[in-house]
Short mmCIF file of C-alpha atoms (C1' of nucleotides) in Angstrom, two decimals:
data_model
loop_
_atom_site.label_atom_id
_atom_site.label_comp_id
_atom_site.label_asym_id
_atom_site.label_seq_id
_atom_site.Cartn_x
_atom_site.Cartn_y
_atom_site.Cartn_z
CA MET P 1 89.94 113.37 129.43
CA PRO P 2 87.21 112.88 126.89
CA ARG P 3 86.68 115.78 124.59
CA ALA P 4 83.81 114.04 122.90
CA SER P 5 80.10 114.02 123.45
CA ALA P 6 78.07 111.13 122.12
CA ALA P 7 77.88 112.76 118.71
CA ASP P 8 81.62 113.39 118.55
CA ALA P 9 82.28 109.84 119.67
CA ALA P 10 80.59 108.53 116.56
CA GLU P 11 82.78 110.85 114.55
CA THR P 12 85.86 109.43 116.26
CA ALA P 13 84.74 105.90 115.52
CA ARG P 14 84.13 106.83 111.91
CA ARG P 15 87.53 108.44 111.55
CA VAL P 16 89.22 105.38 113.04
CA LEU P 17 87.32 103.15 110.65
CA GLU P 18 88.34 105.25 107.69
CA THR P 19 91.98 105.32 108.72
CA ALA P 20 91.96 101.60 109.41
CA THR P 21 90.51 100.97 105.96
CA ALA P 22 93.38 102.85 104.36
CA HIS P 23 96.02 101.08 106.43
CA PHE P 24 94.59 97.61 105.89
CA ALA P 25 94.40 98.37 102.20
CA GLU P 26 97.96 99.61 101.98
CA HIS P 27 99.83 97.24 104.29
CA GLY P 28 97.55 94.25 104.58
CA TYR P 29 95.92 92.98 107.74
CA ALA P 30 98.94 91.47 109.47
CA ALA P 31 101.33 94.31 108.77
CA ALA P 32 98.89 97.03 109.75
CA SER P 33 99.49 98.09 113.34
CA ILE P 34 96.75 99.40 115.58
CA ASP P 35 99.27 101.81 117.04
CA GLU P 36 99.90 103.39 113.67
CA ILE P 37 96.23 103.43 112.79
CA ALA P 38 95.46 105.19 116.06
CA HIS P 39 98.25 107.68 115.56
CA ALA P 40 97.18 108.43 112.01
CA ALA P 41 93.62 108.93 113.21
CA GLY P 42 94.80 111.32 115.91
CA VAL P 43 93.87 109.16 118.90
CA THR P 44 95.58 106.56 121.06
CA ARG P 45 95.21 102.81 120.96
CA GLY P 46 92.88 103.10 123.93
CA ALA P 47 90.34 104.85 121.77
CA VAL P 48 90.55 102.23 119.06
CA TYR P 49 90.08 99.41 121.57
CA HIS P 50 87.20 101.31 123.12
CA HIS P 51 85.24 101.48 119.90
CA TYR P 52 86.34 98.17 118.40
CA ASP P 53 87.09 95.35 120.81
CA SER P 54 89.93 93.71 118.94
CA LYS P 55 91.90 93.82 115.74
CA PRO P 56 89.74 91.20 114.02
CA ARG P 57 86.63 93.13 115.06
CA LEU P 58 88.09 96.31 113.63
CA PHE P 59 88.85 94.51 110.42
CA ALA P 60 85.38 92.99 110.39
CA ALA P 61 83.89 96.47 110.65
CA VAL P 62 86.05 97.67 107.79
CA ALA P 63 85.10 94.67 105.69
CA ALA P 64 81.41 95.07 106.45
CA ALA P 65 81.51 98.69 105.39
CA GLN P 66 83.14 97.76 102.09
CA GLN P 67 80.60 95.03 101.47
CA HIS P 68 77.81 97.43 102.25
CA GLN P 69 79.01 99.80 99.57
CA ILE P 70 79.25 97.00 97.05
CA ALA P 71 75.81 95.68 97.93
CA GLU P 72 74.34 99.11 97.37
CA ALA P 73 75.97 99.34 93.97
CA ILE P 74 74.47 96.00 93.02
CA ILE P 75 71.05 96.99 94.23
CA ALA P 76 71.21 100.23 92.28
CA ALA P 77 72.30 98.42 89.15
CA THR P 78 69.59 95.80 89.31
CA ALA P 79 66.80 98.10 90.38
CA ASP P 80 65.21 98.12 86.95
CA SER P 81 66.38 94.74 85.70
CA SER P 82 64.00 92.00 84.75
CA ASP P 83 64.29 88.61 86.41
CA ASP P 84 66.08 87.37 83.32
CA THR P 85 68.79 90.00 83.36
CA ALA P 86 69.17 90.58 87.10
CA LEU P 87 71.89 87.97 87.55
CA ARG P 88 73.94 89.30 84.68
CA ASP P 89 73.46 92.95 85.57
CA GLY P 90 74.23 92.32 89.20
CA SER P 91 77.36 90.34 88.40
CA HIS P 92 78.80 93.06 86.21
CA ALA P 93 77.93 95.66 88.80
CA PHE P 94 79.70 93.57 91.42
CA LEU P 95 82.82 93.37 89.31
CA ASP P 96 82.86 97.11 88.76
CA ALA P 97 82.09 97.94 92.36
CA ILE P 98 84.66 95.68 93.94
CA THR P 99 87.42 96.87 91.65
CA HIS P 100 86.58 100.51 92.18
CA GLY P 101 87.69 101.09 95.75
CA VAL P 102 91.33 100.83 96.78
CA ALA P 103 90.54 98.49 99.63
CA SER P 104 88.83 95.75 97.69
CA ARG P 105 91.96 93.93 96.66
CA ILE P 106 93.28 93.76 100.20
CA LEU P 107 89.87 92.78 101.52
CA LEU P 108 89.64 89.87 99.11
CA ILE P 109 93.11 88.75 100.09
CA ASP P 110 93.11 89.32 103.84
CA GLY P 111 89.47 88.70 104.59
CA PRO P 112 89.46 84.92 104.93
CA ALA P 113 92.77 84.75 106.79
CA ALA P 114 91.95 87.58 109.19
CA LEU P 115 88.46 86.54 110.16
CA GLY P 116 88.73 82.83 109.68
CA TRP P 117 86.97 81.05 106.91
CA GLU P 118 83.78 80.38 108.86
CA GLN P 119 83.09 83.97 109.80
CA TRP P 120 84.25 85.21 106.44
CA ARG P 121 81.90 82.87 104.71
CA ARG P 122 78.99 84.06 106.84
CA LEU P 123 79.87 87.64 106.06
CA ASP P 124 79.56 87.29 102.33
CA ALA P 125 76.87 84.65 102.46
CA GLU P 126 74.71 87.44 103.84
CA GLY P 127 76.02 89.74 101.17
CA PRO P 128 76.28 89.40 97.44
CA GLU P 129 76.28 85.62 97.37
CA GLN P 130 72.72 85.53 98.58
CA GLU P 131 71.59 87.53 95.59
CA LEU P 132 73.70 85.28 93.42
CA ARG P 133 71.79 82.27 94.68
CA THR P 134 68.38 83.79 94.05
CA GLY P 135 69.56 84.83 90.62
CA LEU P 136 70.60 81.27 89.86
CA ARG P 137 67.32 79.89 91.10
CA GLU P 138 65.40 82.27 88.91
CA ALA P 139 67.56 81.21 86.00
CA GLY P 140 66.25 77.69 86.42
CA ILE P 141 69.36 76.03 87.79
CA ALA P 142 68.79 72.66 89.44
CA PRO P 143 68.36 73.26 93.18
CA ALA P 144 71.21 70.98 94.18
CA LEU P 145 73.59 72.92 91.97
CA VAL P 146 72.61 76.37 93.16
CA ASP P 147 74.90 76.36 96.18
CA PRO P 148 78.07 75.05 94.55
CA LEU P 149 77.51 77.18 91.46
CA ALA P 150 77.06 80.26 93.59
CA SER P 151 80.32 79.53 95.35
CA ALA P 152 82.08 78.88 92.08
CA LEU P 153 80.79 82.03 90.43
CA SER P 154 81.60 84.07 93.49
CA GLY P 155 85.14 82.75 93.42
CA ALA P 156 85.38 83.43 89.72
CA MET P 157 84.28 87.03 90.14
CA ASN P 158 86.59 87.61 93.07
CA GLU P 159 89.58 86.29 91.18
CA LEU P 160 88.55 88.29 88.14
CA ALA P 161 88.44 91.33 90.39
CA LEU P 162 91.97 90.66 91.61
CA TRP P 163 93.10 90.16 88.05
CA LEU P 164 91.56 93.48 87.14
CA ALA P 165 92.90 95.27 90.20
CA ALA P 166 96.39 94.30 89.10
CA ARG P 167 95.76 96.16 85.84
CA PRO P 168 94.37 99.51 86.88
CA ASP P 169 93.38 102.04 84.27
CA ASP P 170 93.55 99.37 81.61
CA ALA P 171 90.33 99.78 79.69
CA ALA P 172 90.98 96.78 77.48
CA ALA P 173 91.59 94.54 80.46
CA ARG P 174 88.33 95.70 82.00
CA ARG P 175 86.48 94.92 78.79
CA HIS P 176 88.03 91.49 78.60
CA ALA P 177 87.23 90.75 82.23
CA HIS P 178 83.61 91.58 81.62
CA ARG P 179 83.56 89.44 78.50
CA ALA P 180 85.09 86.57 80.45
CA LEU P 181 82.41 87.01 83.08
CA ASP P 182 79.77 86.98 80.37
CA THR P 183 81.20 83.77 78.98
CA LEU P 184 80.81 82.07 82.34
CA LEU P 185 77.35 83.50 82.88
CA ASP P 186 76.31 82.13 79.50
CA ALA P 187 76.67 78.71 81.06
CA VAL P 188 74.03 79.38 83.69
CA THR P 189 71.57 81.83 82.15
CA PRO P 190 69.17 81.81 79.27
CA GLN P 191 71.31 83.39 76.58
CA PRO P 192 70.42 86.73 75.04
CA MET K 1 126.00 70.54 119.02
CA PRO K 2 124.91 69.19 115.69
CA ARG K 3 124.07 65.53 115.64
CA ALA K 4 123.41 65.60 111.93
CA SER K 5 125.51 64.95 108.90
CA ALA K 6 124.46 66.39 105.56
CA ALA K 7 122.07 63.50 104.97
CA ASP K 8 120.43 63.84 108.37
CA ALA K 9 120.13 67.57 107.85
CA ALA K 10 117.85 66.96 104.89
CA GLU K 11 115.82 64.67 107.09
CA THR K 12 115.55 67.39 109.70
CA ALA K 13 114.41 69.88 107.10
CA ARG K 14 111.84 67.41 105.83
CA ARG K 15 110.51 66.72 109.30
CA VAL K 16 110.20 70.44 109.99
CA LEU K 17 108.35 70.90 106.72
CA GLU K 18 105.97 68.11 107.53
CA THR K 19 105.28 69.39 111.03
CA ALA K 20 104.84 72.92 109.73
CA THR K 21 102.34 71.68 107.17
CA ALA K 22 100.24 70.11 109.90
CA HIS K 23 100.39 73.18 112.12
CA PHE K 24 99.57 75.63 109.34
CA ALA K 25 96.69 73.40 108.33
CA GLU K 26 95.31 73.12 111.83
CA HIS K 27 95.81 76.62 113.22
CA GLY K 28 96.23 78.78 110.15
CA TYR K 29 99.29 80.78 109.22
CA ALA K 30 99.04 83.58 111.76
CA ALA K 31 98.20 81.41 114.74
CA ALA K 32 100.86 78.82 114.01
CA SER K 33 103.97 79.54 116.05
CA ILE K 34 107.45 78.61 114.92
CA ASP K 35 108.26 77.78 118.50
CA GLU K 36 105.55 75.16 118.64
CA ILE K 37 106.41 73.82 115.21
CA ALA K 38 110.03 73.45 116.25
CA HIS K 39 109.09 71.77 119.51
CA ALA K 40 106.73 69.36 117.78
CA ALA K 41 109.45 68.53 115.26
CA GLY K 42 111.91 67.90 118.08
CA VAL K 43 114.26 70.77 117.31
CA THR K 44 114.66 74.37 118.42
CA ARG K 45 113.69 77.51 116.58
CA GLY K 46 117.32 77.91 115.62
CA ALA K 47 117.09 74.82 113.44
CA VAL K 48 113.92 76.03 111.75
CA TYR K 49 115.47 79.41 111.00
CA HIS K 50 118.58 77.66 109.75
CA HIS K 51 116.70 75.67 107.12
CA TYR K 52 114.01 78.23 106.30
CA ASP K 53 114.99 81.86 106.59
CA SER K 54 111.69 83.25 107.81
CA LYS K 55 108.12 82.32 108.56
CA PRO K 56 106.88 83.36 105.12
CA ARG K 57 109.66 81.31 103.53
CA LEU K 58 108.68 78.30 105.59
CA PHE K 59 105.09 78.74 104.55
CA ALA K 60 106.15 79.16 100.94
CA ALA K 61 108.00 75.85 101.12
CA VAL K 62 104.92 74.18 102.58
CA ALA K 63 102.70 75.70 99.90
CA ALA K 64 105.07 74.72 97.12
CA ALA K 65 105.09 71.13 98.32
CA GLN K 66 101.31 71.02 98.33
CA GLN K 67 101.12 72.50 94.86
CA HIS K 68 103.65 70.00 93.64
CA GLN K 69 101.47 67.12 94.79
CA ILE K 70 98.45 68.63 93.11
CA ALA K 71 100.33 69.26 89.89
CA GLU K 72 101.42 65.63 89.82
CA ALA K 73 97.85 64.47 90.27
CA ILE K 74 96.77 66.63 87.34
CA ILE K 75 99.57 65.36 85.15
CA ALA K 76 98.70 61.78 85.99
CA ALA K 77 95.05 62.36 85.24
CA THR K 78 95.64 64.04 81.89
CA ALA K 79 98.40 61.71 80.76
CA ASP K 80 96.16 59.91 78.32
CA SER K 81 93.66 62.65 77.59
CA SER K 82 93.14 64.06 74.14
CA ASP K 83 93.52 67.78 73.55
CA ASP K 84 89.76 68.09 73.63
CA THR K 85 89.32 66.51 77.04
CA ALA K 86 92.52 67.60 78.78
CA LEU K 87 91.04 70.78 80.21
CA ARG K 88 88.04 68.99 81.63
CA ASP K 89 89.97 66.01 82.95
CA GLY K 90 92.60 68.23 84.49
CA SER K 91 90.04 70.47 86.15
CA HIS K 92 88.24 67.58 87.79
CA ALA K 93 91.55 66.10 88.88
CA PHE K 94 92.48 69.45 90.39
CA LEU K 95 89.25 69.59 92.35
CA ASP K 96 89.75 66.10 93.70
CA ALA K 97 93.41 66.62 94.48
CA ILE K 98 93.05 69.91 96.28
CA THR K 99 90.20 68.65 98.44
CA HIS K 100 91.98 65.43 99.30
CA GLY K 101 94.75 66.64 101.59
CA VAL K 102 94.00 68.20 104.94
CA ALA K 103 96.14 71.22 104.26
CA SER K 104 94.47 72.44 101.10
CA ARG K 105 91.76 74.46 102.74
CA ILE K 106 94.18 76.37 104.91
CA LEU K 107 96.52 76.89 101.99
CA LEU K 108 93.78 78.40 99.88
CA ILE K 109 92.82 80.67 102.74
CA ASP K 110 96.19 81.70 104.13
CA GLY K 111 98.24 81.60 100.97
CA PRO K 112 97.53 85.06 99.58
CA ALA K 113 97.66 86.81 102.93
CA ALA K 114 100.83 85.09 104.09
CA LEU K 115 102.90 85.50 100.97
CA GLY K 116 101.38 88.64 99.58
CA TRP K 117 99.31 88.61 96.48
CA GLU K 118 102.20 89.14 94.07
CA GLN K 119 104.25 86.20 95.22
CA TRP K 120 101.20 84.05 95.66
CA ARG K 121 100.11 84.78 92.15
CA ARG K 122 103.52 83.85 90.80
CA LEU K 123 103.43 80.60 92.73
CA ASP K 124 100.26 79.35 91.18
CA ALA K 125 100.83 81.02 87.85
CA GLU K 126 103.70 78.56 87.53
CA GLY K 127 101.45 75.78 88.75
CA PRO K 128 98.03 74.64 87.65
CA GLU K 129 96.98 77.93 86.13
CA GLN K 130 99.56 77.58 83.41
CA GLU K 131 98.01 74.32 82.29
CA LEU K 132 94.63 75.96 82.54
CA ARG K 133 95.75 78.60 80.09
CA THR K 134 97.09 76.12 77.58
CA GLY K 135 93.88 74.14 77.93
CA LEU K 136 91.86 77.24 77.16
CA ARG K 137 93.99 78.11 74.17
CA GLU K 138 93.56 74.61 72.78
CA ALA K 139 89.84 74.93 73.30
CA GLY K 140 89.84 77.86 70.91
CA ILE K 141 89.24 80.68 73.35
CA ALA K 142 90.00 84.15 72.04
CA PRO K 143 93.58 85.00 73.08
CA ALA K 144 92.61 88.16 74.94
CA LEU K 145 90.16 86.18 77.05
CA VAL K 146 92.53 83.37 77.97
CA ASP K 147 94.13 85.19 80.89
CA PRO K 148 91.01 86.53 82.57
CA LEU K 149 89.15 83.27 81.98
CA ALA K 150 91.99 81.29 83.49
CA SER K 151 91.89 83.51 86.56
CA ALA K 152 88.14 83.23 86.77
CA LEU K 153 88.10 79.46 86.41
CA SER K 154 90.93 79.11 88.88
CA GLY K 155 88.98 81.17 91.40
CA ALA K 156 85.87 79.15 90.71
CA MET K 157 87.64 75.87 91.33
CA ASN K 158 89.32 77.15 94.47
CA GLU K 159 86.04 78.31 95.91
CA LEU K 160 84.41 75.08 94.89
CA ALA K 161 87.20 73.28 96.70
CA LEU K 162 86.53 75.29 99.85
CA TRP K 163 82.84 74.60 99.52
CA LEU K 164 83.60 70.91 99.25
CA ALA K 165 86.13 70.92 102.06
CA ALA K 166 83.41 72.25 104.33
CA ARG K 167 81.35 69.12 103.53
CA PRO K 168 83.75 66.26 104.01
CA ASP K 169 82.59 62.71 103.33
CA ASP K 170 79.51 64.05 101.56
CA ALA K 171 79.37 62.07 98.35
CA ALA K 172 76.38 63.98 97.02
CA ALA K 173 78.10 67.30 97.58
CA ARG K 174 81.15 66.05 95.73
CA ARG K 175 79.00 64.96 92.82
CA HIS K 176 77.25 68.30 92.72
CA ALA K 177 80.53 70.20 92.89
CA HIS K 178 81.81 68.27 89.89
CA ARG K 179 78.57 68.90 88.02
CA ALA K 180 78.82 72.61 88.81
CA LEU K 181 82.36 72.58 87.50
CA ASP K 182 81.17 70.82 84.35
CA THR K 183 78.53 73.47 83.89
CA LEU K 184 81.12 76.21 83.92
CA LEU K 185 83.47 74.26 81.67
CA ASP K 186 80.66 73.85 79.17
CA ALA K 187 80.95 77.57 78.60
CA VAL K 188 84.54 77.33 77.42
CA THR K 189 84.92 73.93 75.80
CA PRO K 190 83.45 72.17 72.82
CA GLN K 191 80.62 70.30 74.43
CA PRO K 192 80.54 66.48 74.56
"C1'" DC N 1 71.69 122.86 141.00
"C1'" DT N 2 74.18 118.98 142.74
"C1'" DC N 3 75.52 114.34 142.86
"C1'" DC N 4 76.45 110.17 140.79
"C1'" DT N 5 76.88 107.03 137.19
"C1'" DT N 6 78.41 106.17 132.70
"C1'" DT N 7 80.92 107.30 128.62
"C1'" DA N 8 85.16 108.14 126.09
"C1'" DC N 9 89.05 108.04 126.03
"C1'" DA N 10 94.69 108.06 127.76
"C1'" DT N 11 98.48 105.58 129.84
"C1'" DA N 12 101.01 101.91 131.64
"C1'" DC N 13 101.83 97.09 131.71
"C1'" DA N 14 102.09 92.06 130.70
"C1'" DG N 15 102.77 88.43 127.47
"C1'" DC N 16 103.91 86.32 123.31
"C1'" DA N 17 106.00 85.93 118.70
"C1'" DT N 18 109.40 86.92 115.25
"C1'" DG N 19 113.91 87.46 113.85
"C1'" DT N 20 118.87 88.26 114.92
"C1'" DT N 21 123.06 87.44 117.18
"C1'" DT N 22 126.28 84.71 119.37
"C1'" DG N 23 128.19 80.34 120.62
"C1'" DT N 24 129.61 75.56 119.69
"C1'" DA N 25 130.34 70.88 118.34
"C1'" DA N 26 130.50 67.73 114.61
"C1'" DC N 27 131.59 67.03 109.81
"C1'" DT N 28 134.18 67.78 105.69
"C1'" DT N 29 137.87 69.09 102.82
"C1'" DG N 30 142.56 70.12 101.52
"C1'" DC U 1 145.51 66.54 110.82
"C1'" DA U 2 144.16 71.24 110.66
"C1'" DA U 3 140.96 74.67 109.28
"C1'" DG U 4 136.83 76.14 107.64
"C1'" DT U 5 132.02 75.26 107.13
"C1'" DT U 6 127.70 73.18 108.49
"C1'" DA U 7 123.91 72.43 111.67
"C1'" DC U 8 122.14 73.51 114.99
"C1'" DA U 9 121.21 75.69 120.32
"C1'" DA U 10 120.36 79.51 123.38
"C1'" DA U 11 119.97 84.19 124.61
"C1'" DC U 12 118.56 88.68 123.29
"C1'" DA U 13 116.16 92.70 121.15
"C1'" DT U 14 112.13 94.47 119.28
"C1'" DG U 15 107.34 95.07 118.22
"C1'" DC U 16 102.56 94.13 118.56
"C1'" DT U 17 98.26 92.78 120.78
"C1'" DG U 18 95.32 92.95 124.49
"C1'" DT U 19 94.25 94.22 129.32
"C1'" DA U 20 94.09 96.84 133.48
"C1'" DT U 21 93.91 101.16 135.51
"C1'" DG U 22 93.13 106.04 135.76
"C1'" DT U 23 90.40 110.20 134.71
"C1'" DA U 24 87.80 114.00 133.07
"C1'" DA U 25 83.68 115.32 130.91
"C1'" DA U 26 78.39 114.27 129.77
"C1'" DG U 27 74.10 113.33 131.12
"C1'" DG U 28 70.39 111.95 133.99
"C1'" DA U 29 68.32 111.68 138.86
"C1'" DG U 30 66.84 113.85 142.71
#
DNA sequence: CTCCTTTACATACAGCATGTTTGTAACTTG
DNA sequence: CAAGTTACAAACATGCTGTATGTAAAGGAG
């Protein structure tokens, strides 16, 4: 007994996604149950499986949405950056964006395990890491080192984000995290 | 019907641990089944649950064993390093050690999700990251930046390890990974 | 306007995995 | 040698995913 027209269906899917985001963030991927997500969203598991084929797919949708938000924040922050400062501006924007939402910490932790490393890697290779690589190239890094350095810096920022997420509302910690990031970026960019 | 005396019991536990390591490495934490691990080790699930209370505990034991091996490699590599070179020597040893075993990639991926971030953090805060922090302090890093920089560098090396693990038997990639690591270390150590 | 297909769910079911409980035989200790 | 503890085995309970089936409303075709 569908109460939903095509427009309402999209609303249902959106509500499920939102609820799933909260549950994955609070309980982690493994402990989050589709049954509970469905119940909290006011539908049955049938509806969830109708819109998202499987639990990994649902998680992938949640993760993609989070990445989209972060990517937009980076784009906004680097809109009026020069080529010289884009990498630095984008990196700081990334750190702020990923530590802002509640879900980010869980996404960084559960992402690889839930989706498998391959798929996870593809997901953020299309995302912020791509901009990282172009930033490194523009900074004059040797081509052979661009890939490993991008991975390394990405890992550094992710771990920095987790470190920061464990210290919420700690302004000093946030300052120190950004200074630590700057220290690492000094190694790969023409220094100001 | 126990066939094992106290000595054989330790052997059983060891065999289970070894088998579990292989299964976690091959299938990942979630997809690895205790039933299959027990069967492959030649015991029943009862034996596994007798020696290791739960699946997370079993995984924790596996992870701890891996970390122990890595820590020993680092200690061996920095045994005759000066204070100035200990950080660099230890970091390169870490990268080699963690990419050597088959299990490392899965451990880096499944660790946080399986044990929860808190416990995971404690596990490797007691491990290599502690030495990282002392290395950073000896390198003259500002005290407030030691913690976030240690996290960042740890994340960088882990991601570098995953990047390398995806390119096995690629000598050039290994060289480039080590050069990328050196580049980052240049930012925090007195340069050679 | 009617029919017919497709959409958007709800419900029931099957299968597997964890963890717990119960049972039991060997080993150890007094 | 007797009694308690150890080291398992086997059966059971529970929960979760995914699938199969049912169904009412939307929307287009004629």
